[in-house]
PDB file of C-alpha atoms in Angstrom:
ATOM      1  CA  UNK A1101      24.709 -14.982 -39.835  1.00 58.00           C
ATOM      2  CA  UNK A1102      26.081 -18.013 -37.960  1.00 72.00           C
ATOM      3  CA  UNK A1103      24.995 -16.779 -34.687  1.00 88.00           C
ATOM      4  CA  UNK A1104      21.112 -16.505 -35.453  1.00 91.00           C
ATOM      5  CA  UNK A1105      20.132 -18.615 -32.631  1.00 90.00           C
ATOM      6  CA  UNK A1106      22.679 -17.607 -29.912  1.00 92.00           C
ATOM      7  CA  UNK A1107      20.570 -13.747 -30.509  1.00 93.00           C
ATOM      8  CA  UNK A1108      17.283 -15.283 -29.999  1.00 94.00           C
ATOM      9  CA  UNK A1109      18.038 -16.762 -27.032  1.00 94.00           C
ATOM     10  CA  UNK A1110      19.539 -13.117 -26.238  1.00 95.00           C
ATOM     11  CA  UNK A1111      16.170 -11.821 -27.265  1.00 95.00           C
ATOM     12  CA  UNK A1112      14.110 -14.052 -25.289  1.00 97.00           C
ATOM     13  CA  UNK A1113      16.105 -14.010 -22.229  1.00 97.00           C
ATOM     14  CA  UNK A1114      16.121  -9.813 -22.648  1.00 97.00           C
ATOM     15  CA  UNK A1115      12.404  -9.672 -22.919  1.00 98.00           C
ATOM     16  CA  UNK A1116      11.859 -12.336 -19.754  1.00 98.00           C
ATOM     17  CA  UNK A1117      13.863 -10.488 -17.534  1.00 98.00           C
ATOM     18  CA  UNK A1118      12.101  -7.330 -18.435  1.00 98.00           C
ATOM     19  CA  UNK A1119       8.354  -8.554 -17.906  1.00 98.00           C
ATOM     20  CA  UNK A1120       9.511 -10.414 -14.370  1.00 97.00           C
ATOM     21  CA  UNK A1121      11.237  -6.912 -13.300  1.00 97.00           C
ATOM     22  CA  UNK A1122       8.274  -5.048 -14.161  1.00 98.00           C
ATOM     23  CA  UNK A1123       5.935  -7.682 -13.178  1.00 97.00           C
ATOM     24  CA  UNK A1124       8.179  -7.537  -9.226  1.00 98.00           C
ATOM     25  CA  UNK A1125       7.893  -4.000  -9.699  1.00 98.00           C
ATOM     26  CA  UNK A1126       4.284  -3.701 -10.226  1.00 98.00           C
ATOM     27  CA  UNK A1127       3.112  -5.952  -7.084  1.00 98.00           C
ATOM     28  CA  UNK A1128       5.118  -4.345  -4.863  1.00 98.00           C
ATOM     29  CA  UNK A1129       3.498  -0.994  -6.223  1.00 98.00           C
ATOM     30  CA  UNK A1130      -0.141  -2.643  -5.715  1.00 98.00           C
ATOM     31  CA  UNK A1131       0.982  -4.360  -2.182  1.00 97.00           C
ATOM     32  CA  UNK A1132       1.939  -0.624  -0.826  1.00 98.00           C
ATOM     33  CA  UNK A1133      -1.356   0.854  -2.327  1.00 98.00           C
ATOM     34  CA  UNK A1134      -3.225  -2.117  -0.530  1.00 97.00           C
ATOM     35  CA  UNK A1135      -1.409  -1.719   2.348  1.00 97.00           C
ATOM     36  CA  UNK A1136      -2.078   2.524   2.843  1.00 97.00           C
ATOM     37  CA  UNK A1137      -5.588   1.758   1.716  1.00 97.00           C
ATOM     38  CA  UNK A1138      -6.252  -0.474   4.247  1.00 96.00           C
ATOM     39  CA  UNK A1139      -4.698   1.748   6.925  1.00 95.00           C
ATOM     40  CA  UNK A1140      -6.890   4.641   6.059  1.00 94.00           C
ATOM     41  CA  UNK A1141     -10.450   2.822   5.887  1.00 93.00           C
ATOM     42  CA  UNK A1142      -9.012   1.914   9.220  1.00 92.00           C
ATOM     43  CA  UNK A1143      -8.572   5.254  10.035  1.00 87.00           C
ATOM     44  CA  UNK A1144     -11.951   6.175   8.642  1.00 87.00           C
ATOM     45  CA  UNK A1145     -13.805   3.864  10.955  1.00 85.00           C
ATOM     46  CA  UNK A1146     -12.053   4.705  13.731  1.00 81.00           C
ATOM     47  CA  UNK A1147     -13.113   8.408  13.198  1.00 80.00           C
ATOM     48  CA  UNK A1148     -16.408   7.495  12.631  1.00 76.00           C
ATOM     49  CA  UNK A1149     -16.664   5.278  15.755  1.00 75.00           C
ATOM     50  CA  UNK A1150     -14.969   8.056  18.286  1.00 74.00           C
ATOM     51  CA  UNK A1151     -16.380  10.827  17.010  1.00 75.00           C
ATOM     52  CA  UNK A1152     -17.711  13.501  19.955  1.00 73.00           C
ATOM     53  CA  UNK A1153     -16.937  10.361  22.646  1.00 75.00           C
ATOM     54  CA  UNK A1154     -14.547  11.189  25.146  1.00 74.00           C
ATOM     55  CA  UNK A1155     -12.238   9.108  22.656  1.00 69.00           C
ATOM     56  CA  UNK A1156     -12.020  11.682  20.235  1.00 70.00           C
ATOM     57  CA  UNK A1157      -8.174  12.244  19.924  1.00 68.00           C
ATOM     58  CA  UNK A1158      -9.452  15.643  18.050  1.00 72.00           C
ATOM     59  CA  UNK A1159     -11.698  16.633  20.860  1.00 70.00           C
ATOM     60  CA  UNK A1160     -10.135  18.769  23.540  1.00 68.00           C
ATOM     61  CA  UNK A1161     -11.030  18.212  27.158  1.00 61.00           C
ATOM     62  CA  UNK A1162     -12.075  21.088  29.825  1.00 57.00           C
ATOM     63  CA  UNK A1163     -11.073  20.497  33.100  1.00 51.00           C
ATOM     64  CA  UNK A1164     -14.617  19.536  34.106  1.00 53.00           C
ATOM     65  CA  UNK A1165     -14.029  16.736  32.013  1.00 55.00           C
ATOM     66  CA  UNK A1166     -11.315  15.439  33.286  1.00 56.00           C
ATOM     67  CA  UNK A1167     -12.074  15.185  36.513  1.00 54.00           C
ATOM     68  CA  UNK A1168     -15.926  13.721  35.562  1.00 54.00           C
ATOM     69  CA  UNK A1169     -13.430  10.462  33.860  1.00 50.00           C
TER      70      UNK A1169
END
């Protein structure tokens, strides 16, 4: 009964620290999902741009090829 204000400021403090942990929490989440998103629209350009060239990491090369390169 005497200590009504010293467990508000308990309260508060509890509840700030939980929003700015999740709140860390949550942009790191959204900064990794950027960051793989990113590397595969990359990754779907590049496939898009090499396909069937001599490029093509997926393409496999006859020996007539390589010795036409």
């Amino acid at each position: 009964s005497g200590r009504v204000r010293r467990s508000c400021d308990f309260a508060v403090g509890g509840f700030i620290c939980t929003m700015l942990g999740y709140w860390f929490y949550c942009r790191y989440n959204l900064a990794q999902h950027r960051i793989r998103q990113r590397m595969l629209k990359e990754g779907m350009r590049n496939k898009i741009l090499f396909e069937g060239s001599s490029l093509d990491p997926e393409r496999k090369q006859t020996g007539s090829e390589r010795s036409d390169s």
